[in-house]
Amino acid sequence: MADAGAGRPVVYLFGSGAGVVSGIGGAVRAGLGRGWDVAVGLTPVAREWLAAQVPEVEELTGHPVKSAYRRPGQPDVLPPADAVLFAPATFNSVNALALGLTSSWVAGYAAEAVGRGVPVLLMPCVNTALAAHPQFPRSLAALREAGVQVLFGEGAFVPNEPGAAAPYPWDVALDAVDRALEARRRGEGRAR
């Protein structure tokens, strides 16, 4: 396993069951290249889809890929996060986090991180039909009001038509994390 920690900022990279989650390995490599200690969390669906990639991601990060709550009395296996990036966040994950529905570990951790003042960044991955659902803009507004940096719209993630594919803007999300970490380092970000 990689040498985890060593004074580097700890970034939790969370992904849910959107097809672009298959690119999370590249995002992990990019984060490590930026000097981060990356820990990956996946929804159960995303973990199932990426089962073949999980050992490689764990080797790269030096941390287990987490997708379930720990049992009472079990130690925490990940270092505390300095920032959380939830990308891709599906329609279900966006709404669950906004409504405080924490049936998945990633939604639960992200909800707690907001409450602890850890910077949380979220980049959805939805099509135009789901983005048009009346709950979706309400959820984005609730997340923004809670202090989550939502990377949605021009200059971030722009929804595609149903069935259409386009590259997911991982670099936009990673650059936003860099800015959040720098703001936190300077004392401008949210404190724990």
Backbone as JSON, one array per atom type, in Angstrom:
{
  "sequence": "MADAGAGRPVVYLFGSGAGVVSGIGGAVRAGLGRGWDVAVGLTPVAREWLAAQVPEVEELTGHPVKSAYRRPGQPDVLPPADAVLFAPATFNSVNALALGLTSSWVAGYAAEAVGRGVPVLLMPCVNTALAAHPQFPRSLAALREAGVQVLFGEGAFVPNEPGAAAPYPWDVALDAVDRALEARRRGEGRAR",
  "N": [[0.83, -1.19, 0.0], [0.3, 2.33, -0.53], [2.15, 5.05, 1.0], [0.33, 6.46, 3.29], [-0.93, 9.6, 4.4], [1.46, 11.48, 5.97], [1.49, 14.28, 6.52], [0.08, 15.45, 4.47], [-2.82, 17.05, 2.99], [-5.94, 15.56, 3.73], [-8.2, 14.22, 1.58], [-11.41, 13.22, 1.04], [-12.81, 11.31, -1.42], [-15.78, 10.8, -2.78], [-18.07, 8.67, -4.46], [-20.98, 7.96, -6.4], [-23.49, 5.83, -7.96], [-23.23, 6.53, -10.91], [-22.46, 6.28, -14.36], [-20.02, 7.57, -14.93], [-18.51, 7.2, -12.68], [-16.69, 5.27, -13.1], [-14.37, 6.52, -13.78], [-13.07, 7.17, -11.46], [-10.64, 6.19, -10.55], [-8.73, 7.55, -12.09], [-9.19, 10.11, -11.1], [-8.36, 9.74, -8.48], [-5.6, 9.27, -8.89], [-4.92, 11.78, -9.96], [-5.49, 13.43, -7.75], [-3.64, 12.44, -5.88], [-1.37, 13.21, -7.25], [-1.54, 15.91, -6.86], [-0.69, 16.16, -4.36], [-2.3, 15.27, -2.3], [-3.61, 13.24, 0.36], [-5.56, 10.73, -0.4], [-8.72, 9.34, 0.22], [-11.16, 6.95, -0.53], [-14.67, 6.73, -0.85], [-17.62, 4.94, -1.52], [-20.97, 4.63, -2.76], [-23.11, 1.78, -2.15], [-24.0, 0.73, -4.67], [-22.19, 1.91, -6.5], [-19.83, 0.79, -5.54], [-20.27, -1.9, -6.12], [-20.32, -1.78, -8.93], [-17.68, -1.03, -9.37], [-16.13, -3.08, -8.43], [-13.95, -4.58, -9.47], [-12.0, -2.61, -9.65], [-11.5, -1.79, -7.06], [-9.38, -3.06, -5.46], [-7.05, -1.97, -6.71], [-7.44, 0.79, -6.32], [-7.34, 0.87, -3.54], [-4.68, 0.1, -3.18], [-3.36, 2.25, -4.4], [-4.14, 4.44, -2.75], [-3.62, 3.64, -0.16], [-5.52, 3.22, 1.7], [-8.51, 1.57, 2.84], [-11.3, 1.15, 0.62], [-14.24, 2.6, 1.41], [-17.61, 1.77, 2.06], [-19.63, 1.19, 3.75], [-21.22, 1.67, 6.91], [-19.32, 1.64, 9.95], [-19.28, -0.89, 12.45], [-20.59, -0.71, 15.82], [-18.08, -0.02, 18.19], [-16.0, -0.71, 16.51], [-12.87, 0.43, 15.2], [-12.19, 3.59, 13.57], [-11.24, 3.53, 10.21], [-10.15, 5.35, 8.53], [-8.24, 8.38, 8.11], [-9.07, 11.61, 9.55], [-10.99, 13.83, 7.51], [-9.9, 16.61, 5.54], [-11.19, 17.81, 3.53], [-14.1, 17.1, 1.58], [-15.01, 15.61, -1.39], [-17.71, 15.0, -3.29], [-18.25, 13.3, -5.93], [-18.88, 11.46, -8.75], [-22.13, 12.68, -7.98], [-25.19, 11.29, -7.83], [-28.65, 11.84, -8.83], [-30.23, 10.65, -6.81], [-28.36, 10.59, -4.67], [-27.76, 13.34, -4.33], [-30.29, 14.36, -3.57], [-30.75, 12.79, -1.27], [-28.64, 13.62, 0.46], [-29.28, 16.35, 0.7], [-31.73, 16.19, 1.99], [-31.05, 14.99, 4.31], [-31.01, 12.24, 4.5], [-29.52, 9.43, 5.39], [-28.84, 6.78, 4.52], [-26.77, 5.65, 3.09], [-23.25, 5.26, 3.64], [-21.57, 7.24, 2.54], [-23.29, 9.44, 2.13], [-24.05, 9.87, 4.77], [-21.57, 10.46, 6.03], [-20.83, 12.77, 4.59], [-22.93, 14.48, 5.33], [-22.42, 14.76, 8.09], [-19.91, 15.94, 7.91], [-20.5, 18.46, 6.87], [-21.83, 19.53, 9.1], [-19.69, 19.59, 10.88], [-18.09, 21.49, 9.84], [-16.25, 20.9, 7.89], [-14.97, 21.43, 4.66], [-17.21, 20.71, 2.08], [-17.64, 19.59, -1.12], [-19.62, 19.22, -3.98], [-20.34, 17.59, -6.95], [-22.77, 17.11, -9.16], [-24.09, 14.42, -11.22], [-26.24, 14.19, -13.47], [-28.97, 13.76, -15.78], [-30.72, 15.92, -18.15], [-33.45, 15.55, -17.82], [-33.75, 14.57, -15.18], [-32.61, 16.73, -13.84], [-34.57, 18.58, -14.27], [-36.58, 17.84, -12.59], [-38.71, 18.88, -9.94], [-37.7, 18.64, -7.29], [-34.93, 18.61, -7.47], [-33.61, 21.24, -8.0], [-34.38, 22.4, -5.56], [-33.03, 20.79, -3.75], [-30.35, 21.34, -4.43], [-30.28, 24.04, -3.73], [-30.75, 23.85, -0.95], [-28.45, 22.47, -0.16], [-26.46, 24.32, -0.87], [-27.19, 26.39, 0.87], [-26.53, 25.19, 3.26], [-23.84, 25.33, 3.15], [-22.42, 23.76, 1.41], [-20.32, 23.47, -1.37], [-21.56, 23.59, -4.44], [-21.03, 22.23, -7.52], [-22.27, 22.9, -10.24], [-23.76, 23.58, -13.31], [-22.98, 26.19, -15.7], [-19.51, 26.21, -16.37], [-19.0, 24.17, -14.68], [-20.44, 21.08, -13.88], [-22.6, 20.3, -16.46], [-25.78, 19.22, -17.29], [-26.55, 16.45, -19.5], [-28.58, 15.43, -22.29], [-31.0, 12.8, -21.74], [-29.58, 9.6, -22.1], [-27.45, 10.53, -23.62], [-23.9, 10.96, -23.78], [-21.15, 12.58, -22.24], [-17.92, 13.98, -21.54], [-16.97, 13.86, -18.1], [-16.39, 16.56, -15.95], [-13.87, 16.21, -14.27], [-11.49, 17.63, -13.65], [-12.39, 20.21, -13.05], [-13.69, 19.78, -10.63], [-11.55, 18.84, -9.04], [-9.83, 21.05, -9.1], [-11.43, 22.86, -7.7], [-11.41, 21.69, -5.17], [-8.7, 22.04, -4.52], [-8.7, 24.86, -4.26], [-10.45, 25.12, -2.07], [-9.01, 23.79, -0.07], [-6.77, 25.46, 0.08], [-7.99, 27.85, 0.94], [-8.88, 27.0, 3.41], [-6.43, 26.44, 4.64], [-5.43, 29.01, 4.85], [-7.13, 29.94, 6.7], [-9.57, 30.84, 5.89], [-11.5, 29.12, 5.22], [-14.09, 26.79, 6.22], [-14.05, 25.78, 9.59], [-13.24, 22.93, 11.63]],
  "CA": [[0.0, 0.0, 0.0], [1.0, 3.61, -0.58], [2.38, 5.7, 2.27], [-0.77, 7.39, 3.52], [-0.73, 10.67, 5.37], [2.71, 12.24, 5.87], [1.25, 15.71, 6.56], [-0.66, 15.93, 3.3], [-4.25, 17.21, 3.27], [-6.74, 14.37, 3.49], [-9.39, 14.49, 0.78], [-12.29, 12.08, 0.81], [-13.42, 11.32, -2.74], [-16.96, 9.95, -2.73], [-18.74, 8.48, -5.73], [-22.21, 7.18, -6.42], [-23.7, 4.98, -9.12], [-23.35, 7.1, -12.25], [-21.47, 5.63, -15.2], [-18.71, 8.24, -14.89], [-17.75, 6.78, -11.5], [-15.61, 4.42, -13.58], [-13.17, 7.36, -13.88], [-12.59, 7.59, -10.14], [-9.22, 5.85, -10.43], [-7.98, 8.68, -12.65], [-9.33, 11.22, -10.16], [-7.48, 9.41, -7.36], [-4.22, 9.53, -9.33], [-4.76, 13.23, -10.07], [-5.44, 13.97, -6.39], [-2.34, 12.08, -5.32], [-0.41, 14.06, -7.93], [-1.66, 17.25, -6.3], [-0.14, 16.12, -3.01], [-3.32, 14.92, -1.31], [-3.83, 11.88, 0.87], [-6.92, 10.5, -0.89], [-9.48, 8.18, 0.71], [-12.33, 6.8, -1.4], [-15.91, 6.17, -0.34], [-18.56, 4.68, -2.6], [-22.27, 4.07, -2.42], [-23.09, 0.34, -2.43], [-24.12, 0.48, -6.11], [-20.92, 2.27, -7.12], [-18.83, -0.22, -5.14], [-20.54, -3.1, -6.91], [-19.87, -1.51, -10.29], [-16.22, -0.86, -9.42], [-15.51, -4.15, -7.64], [-12.65, -4.96, -10.04], [-11.05, -1.5, -9.45], [-11.3, -1.49, -5.64], [-8.02, -3.37, -4.97], [-6.09, -1.01, -7.25], [-7.65, 2.07, -5.64], [-6.81, 0.72, -2.18], [-3.22, 0.1, -3.28], [-2.94, 3.63, -4.71], [-4.4, 5.37, -1.66], [-3.16, 3.16, 1.15], [-6.7, 3.15, 2.57], [-9.6, 0.76, 2.31], [-12.44, 1.85, 0.02], [-15.31, 2.44, 2.39], [-18.97, 1.93, 1.53], [-20.6, 0.81, 4.77], [-20.96, 2.18, 8.26], [-18.6, 0.7, 10.82], [-20.1, -1.42, 13.55], [-20.23, -0.15, 17.13], [-16.86, -0.53, 18.78], [-14.93, -0.84, 15.52], [-12.12, 1.68, 15.04], [-12.29, 4.27, 12.29], [-10.12, 3.07, 9.39], [-9.66, 6.44, 7.69], [-7.88, 9.6, 8.84], [-10.1, 12.66, 9.41], [-10.94, 14.55, 6.23], [-9.73, 18.06, 5.46], [-12.2, 18.22, 2.55], [-14.86, 16.0, 0.99], [-15.51, 15.83, -2.74], [-18.7, 14.0, -3.66], [-18.33, 13.39, -7.39], [-20.17, 11.98, -9.16], [-23.28, 12.56, -7.08], [-26.4, 11.04, -8.61], [-29.91, 12.45, -8.42], [-30.59, 10.07, -5.52], [-27.41, 11.03, -3.63], [-27.96, 14.77, -4.11], [-31.51, 14.54, -2.79], [-30.57, 12.18, 0.04], [-27.81, 14.5, 1.27], [-30.02, 17.58, 0.99], [-32.82, 15.89, 2.91], [-30.51, 14.37, 5.52], [-31.28, 10.8, 4.48], [-28.15, 8.92, 5.44], [-28.81, 5.32, 4.43], [-25.45, 5.25, 2.61], [-22.18, 5.82, 4.46], [-21.04, 8.48, 1.97], [-24.24, 10.52, 2.44], [-23.96, 10.12, 6.21], [-20.32, 11.16, 6.34], [-20.9, 14.12, 4.02], [-23.85, 15.27, 6.17], [-21.7, 15.1, 9.31], [-18.82, 16.86, 7.57], [-21.11, 19.79, 6.79], [-22.06, 19.97, 10.47], [-18.41, 19.79, 11.56], [-17.38, 22.6, 9.22], [-15.29, 20.44, 6.89], [-15.46, 21.81, 3.33], [-17.83, 19.66, 1.27], [-17.88, 20.0, -2.5], [-20.47, 18.22, -4.61], [-20.57, 17.78, -8.37], [-23.76, 16.13, -9.6], [-24.06, 13.79, -12.53], [-27.65, 13.92, -13.77], [-29.37, 14.2, -17.12], [-31.6, 17.1, -18.15], [-34.78, 15.17, -17.31], [-33.67, 14.55, -13.72], [-32.35, 18.1, -13.39], [-35.83, 19.32, -14.38], [-37.49, 17.42, -11.52], [-38.79, 20.01, -9.0], [-36.92, 18.48, -6.07], [-33.5, 18.77, -7.7], [-33.12, 22.58, -7.65], [-34.57, 22.64, -4.12], [-31.93, 20.11, -3.05], [-29.12, 22.12, -4.65], [-30.38, 25.26, -2.91], [-30.58, 23.47, 0.46], [-27.04, 22.16, 0.05], [-25.71, 25.59, -0.87], [-27.52, 27.1, 2.11], [-25.81, 24.5, 4.33], [-22.42, 25.6, 3.01], [-21.81, 22.86, 0.45], [-20.0, 24.09, -2.65], [-22.2, 22.79, -5.48], [-20.38, 22.47, -8.81], [-23.33, 22.56, -11.19], [-24.07, 24.67, -14.22], [-21.89, 26.67, -16.57], [-18.21, 26.21, -15.72], [-18.89, 22.97, -13.83], [-21.16, 20.01, -14.55], [-23.81, 20.68, -17.2], [-26.47, 17.97, -17.63], [-26.74, 16.0, -20.88], [-29.89, 14.83, -22.58], [-31.03, 11.39, -21.37], [-28.94, 8.7, -23.05], [-26.25, 11.14, -24.23], [-22.7, 10.9, -22.94], [-20.17, 13.66, -22.41], [-16.88, 13.83, -20.51], [-17.25, 14.41, -16.77], [-15.32, 17.54, -15.7], [-13.13, 15.91, -13.06], [-10.52, 18.69, -13.34], [-13.11, 21.32, -12.41], [-13.91, 19.39, -9.23], [-10.26, 18.77, -8.35], [-9.36, 22.44, -8.92], [-12.24, 23.46, -6.63], [-10.88, 21.17, -3.91], [-7.45, 22.77, -4.26], [-9.04, 26.19, -3.75], [-11.03, 24.97, -0.73], [-7.92, 23.46, 0.85], [-5.96, 26.67, 0.26], [-8.76, 28.77, 1.79], [-8.87, 26.44, 4.77], [-5.08, 26.63, 5.15], [-5.3, 30.44, 5.18], [-8.1, 30.27, 7.75], [-10.77, 31.42, 5.31], [-12.49, 28.05, 5.02], [-14.84, 26.38, 7.39], [-13.23, 25.09, 10.58], [-13.88, 21.77, 12.28]],
  "C": [[0.87, 1.25, 0.0], [1.2, 4.15, 0.83], [1.32, 6.77, 2.47], [-0.35, 8.45, 4.53], [0.48, 11.52, 5.09], [2.46, 13.73, 5.76], [0.5, 16.28, 5.38], [-2.13, 16.14, 3.68], [-5.01, 15.94, 2.89], [-8.02, 14.77, 2.77], [-10.16, 13.2, 0.61], [-12.94, 12.29, -0.55], [-14.55, 10.3, -2.72], [-17.58, 9.85, -4.12], [-19.99, 7.66, -5.58], [-22.42, 6.59, -7.8], [-24.08, 5.69, -10.4], [-22.24, 6.48, -13.08], [-20.09, 6.25, -15.13], [-17.91, 7.89, -13.65], [-16.61, 5.85, -11.91], [-14.3, 5.2, -13.73], [-12.58, 7.74, -12.54], [-11.12, 7.25, -9.93], [-8.33, 6.96, -10.97], [-8.03, 9.88, -11.73], [-8.44, 10.99, -8.93], [-6.03, 9.72, -7.72], [-3.96, 11.04, -9.42], [-4.66, 13.88, -8.69], [-4.12, 13.66, -5.71], [-1.24, 12.94, -5.94], [-0.43, 15.5, -7.44], [-1.15, 17.3, -4.86], [-1.15, 15.79, -1.93], [-3.14, 13.49, -0.84], [-5.3, 11.6, 0.56], [-7.5, 9.24, -0.26], [-10.78, 8.13, -0.09], [-13.49, 6.16, -0.65], [-16.89, 6.03, -1.5], [-19.91, 4.26, -2.05], [-22.21, 2.57, -2.72], [-23.19, 0.01, -3.92], [-22.79, 0.78, -6.81], [-19.84, 1.25, -6.77], [-19.03, -1.51, -5.94], [-20.04, -2.93, -8.34], [-18.35, -1.5, -10.41], [-15.47, -1.98, -8.7], [-14.13, -4.53, -8.16], [-11.59, -3.88, -9.81], [-10.68, -1.29, -7.98], [-9.9, -1.87, -5.15], [-6.96, -2.39, -5.47], [-6.21, 0.34, -6.55], [-7.11, 2.0, -4.21], [-5.28, 0.72, -2.18], [-2.7, 1.51, -3.53], [-3.02, 4.53, -3.49], [-3.8, 4.95, -0.33], [-4.29, 3.07, 2.16], [-7.71, 2.18, 1.99], [-10.65, 1.66, 1.65], [-13.63, 1.56, 0.92], [-16.67, 2.65, 1.74], [-20.03, 1.56, 2.55], [-20.2, 1.45, 6.1], [-20.16, 1.15, 9.05], [-19.55, 0.25, 11.94], [-19.68, -0.76, 14.86], [-18.99, -0.83, 17.69], [-15.72, -0.73, 17.8], [-14.19, 0.49, 15.4], [-12.38, 2.29, 13.66], [-11.06, 3.91, 11.47], [-9.52, 4.18, 8.53], [-9.25, 7.63, 8.55], [-8.98, 10.64, 8.66], [-9.9, 13.45, 8.12], [-10.69, 16.04, 6.44], [-10.71, 18.65, 4.46], [-12.86, 16.95, 2.01], [-15.31, 16.44, -0.39], [-16.44, 14.69, -3.09], [-18.94, 14.15, -5.15], [-18.02, 12.02, -7.98], [-21.23, 11.74, -8.08], [-24.54, 12.42, -7.93], [-27.58, 11.84, -8.07], [-30.3, 11.96, -7.03], [-29.67, 10.58, -4.41], [-27.56, 12.51, -3.31], [-29.17, 14.99, -3.21], [-31.39, 13.96, -1.39], [-29.76, 13.1, 0.96], [-28.57, 15.76, 1.65], [-31.12, 17.36, 2.02], [-32.35, 15.24, 4.2], [-30.81, 12.89, 5.62], [-29.94, 10.08, 4.33], [-28.1, 7.39, 5.41], [-27.51, 4.81, 3.83], [-24.39, 5.93, 3.47], [-21.69, 7.14, 3.88], [-21.98, 9.64, 2.24], [-24.16, 10.88, 3.93], [-22.71, 10.88, 6.58], [-20.36, 12.59, 5.82], [-21.81, 15.01, 4.86], [-23.15, 15.68, 7.47], [-20.58, 16.09, 9.04], [-19.34, 18.29, 7.47], [-21.29, 20.35, 8.21], [-20.79, 20.24, 11.25], [-17.61, 20.92, 10.94], [-16.28, 22.17, 8.26], [-15.8, 20.86, 5.52], [-15.98, 20.59, 2.57], [-18.14, 20.26, -0.09], [-18.65, 18.87, -3.17], [-20.64, 18.56, -6.08], [-21.55, 16.69, -8.83], [-23.4, 15.48, -10.93], [-25.48, 13.33, -12.81], [-27.92, 14.33, -15.21], [-30.37, 15.35, -17.01], [-32.99, 16.77, -17.61], [-34.78, 15.15, -15.79], [-33.43, 15.94, -13.16], [-33.62, 18.95, -13.41], [-36.84, 18.92, -13.3], [-37.53, 18.52, -10.46], [-37.97, 19.86, -7.73], [-35.44, 18.82, -6.27], [-33.01, 20.2, -7.41], [-33.33, 22.93, -6.18], [-33.44, 22.0, -3.33], [-30.62, 20.87, -3.22], [-29.14, 23.38, -3.79], [-30.17, 24.95, -1.43], [-29.12, 23.16, 0.76], [-26.19, 23.43, 0.07], [-25.94, 26.36, 0.41], [-26.77, 26.49, 3.3], [-24.3, 24.7, 4.23], [-21.69, 24.65, 2.08], [-21.52, 23.64, -0.83], [-20.52, 23.16, -3.75], [-21.61, 23.2, -6.83], [-21.35, 22.02, -9.91], [-23.65, 23.79, -12.02], [-22.85, 25.08, -15.01], [-20.57, 26.75, -15.79], [-18.0, 25.03, -14.8], [-19.58, 21.82, -14.57], [-22.43, 20.57, -15.19], [-24.49, 19.39, -17.64], [-26.56, 17.73, -19.13], [-28.18, 15.55, -21.05], [-29.87, 13.37, -22.13], [-30.45, 10.51, -22.48], [-27.7, 9.24, -23.72], [-25.09, 11.04, -23.25], [-21.79, 12.07, -23.26], [-19.11, 13.46, -21.33], [-17.31, 14.5, -19.19], [-16.1, 15.35, -16.42], [-14.58, 17.33, -14.37], [-12.18, 17.04, -12.68], [-11.17, 19.89, -12.66], [-13.3, 21.01, -10.93], [-12.6, 19.39, -8.45], [-9.68, 20.17, -8.12], [-10.13, 23.13, -7.79], [-11.79, 22.97, -5.26], [-9.58, 21.87, -3.56], [-7.73, 24.15, -3.67], [-9.61, 26.11, -2.33], [-9.96, 24.64, 0.3], [-7.04, 24.68, 1.12], [-6.69, 27.67, 1.15], [-8.76, 28.29, 3.24], [-7.5, 26.66, 5.42], [-4.87, 28.07, 5.6], [-6.28, 30.86, 6.27], [-9.37, 30.88, 7.22], [-11.88, 30.38, 5.15], [-13.21, 27.75, 6.31], [-13.92, 25.6, 8.31], [-14.0, 23.92, 11.16], [-14.27, 22.12, 13.67]]
}
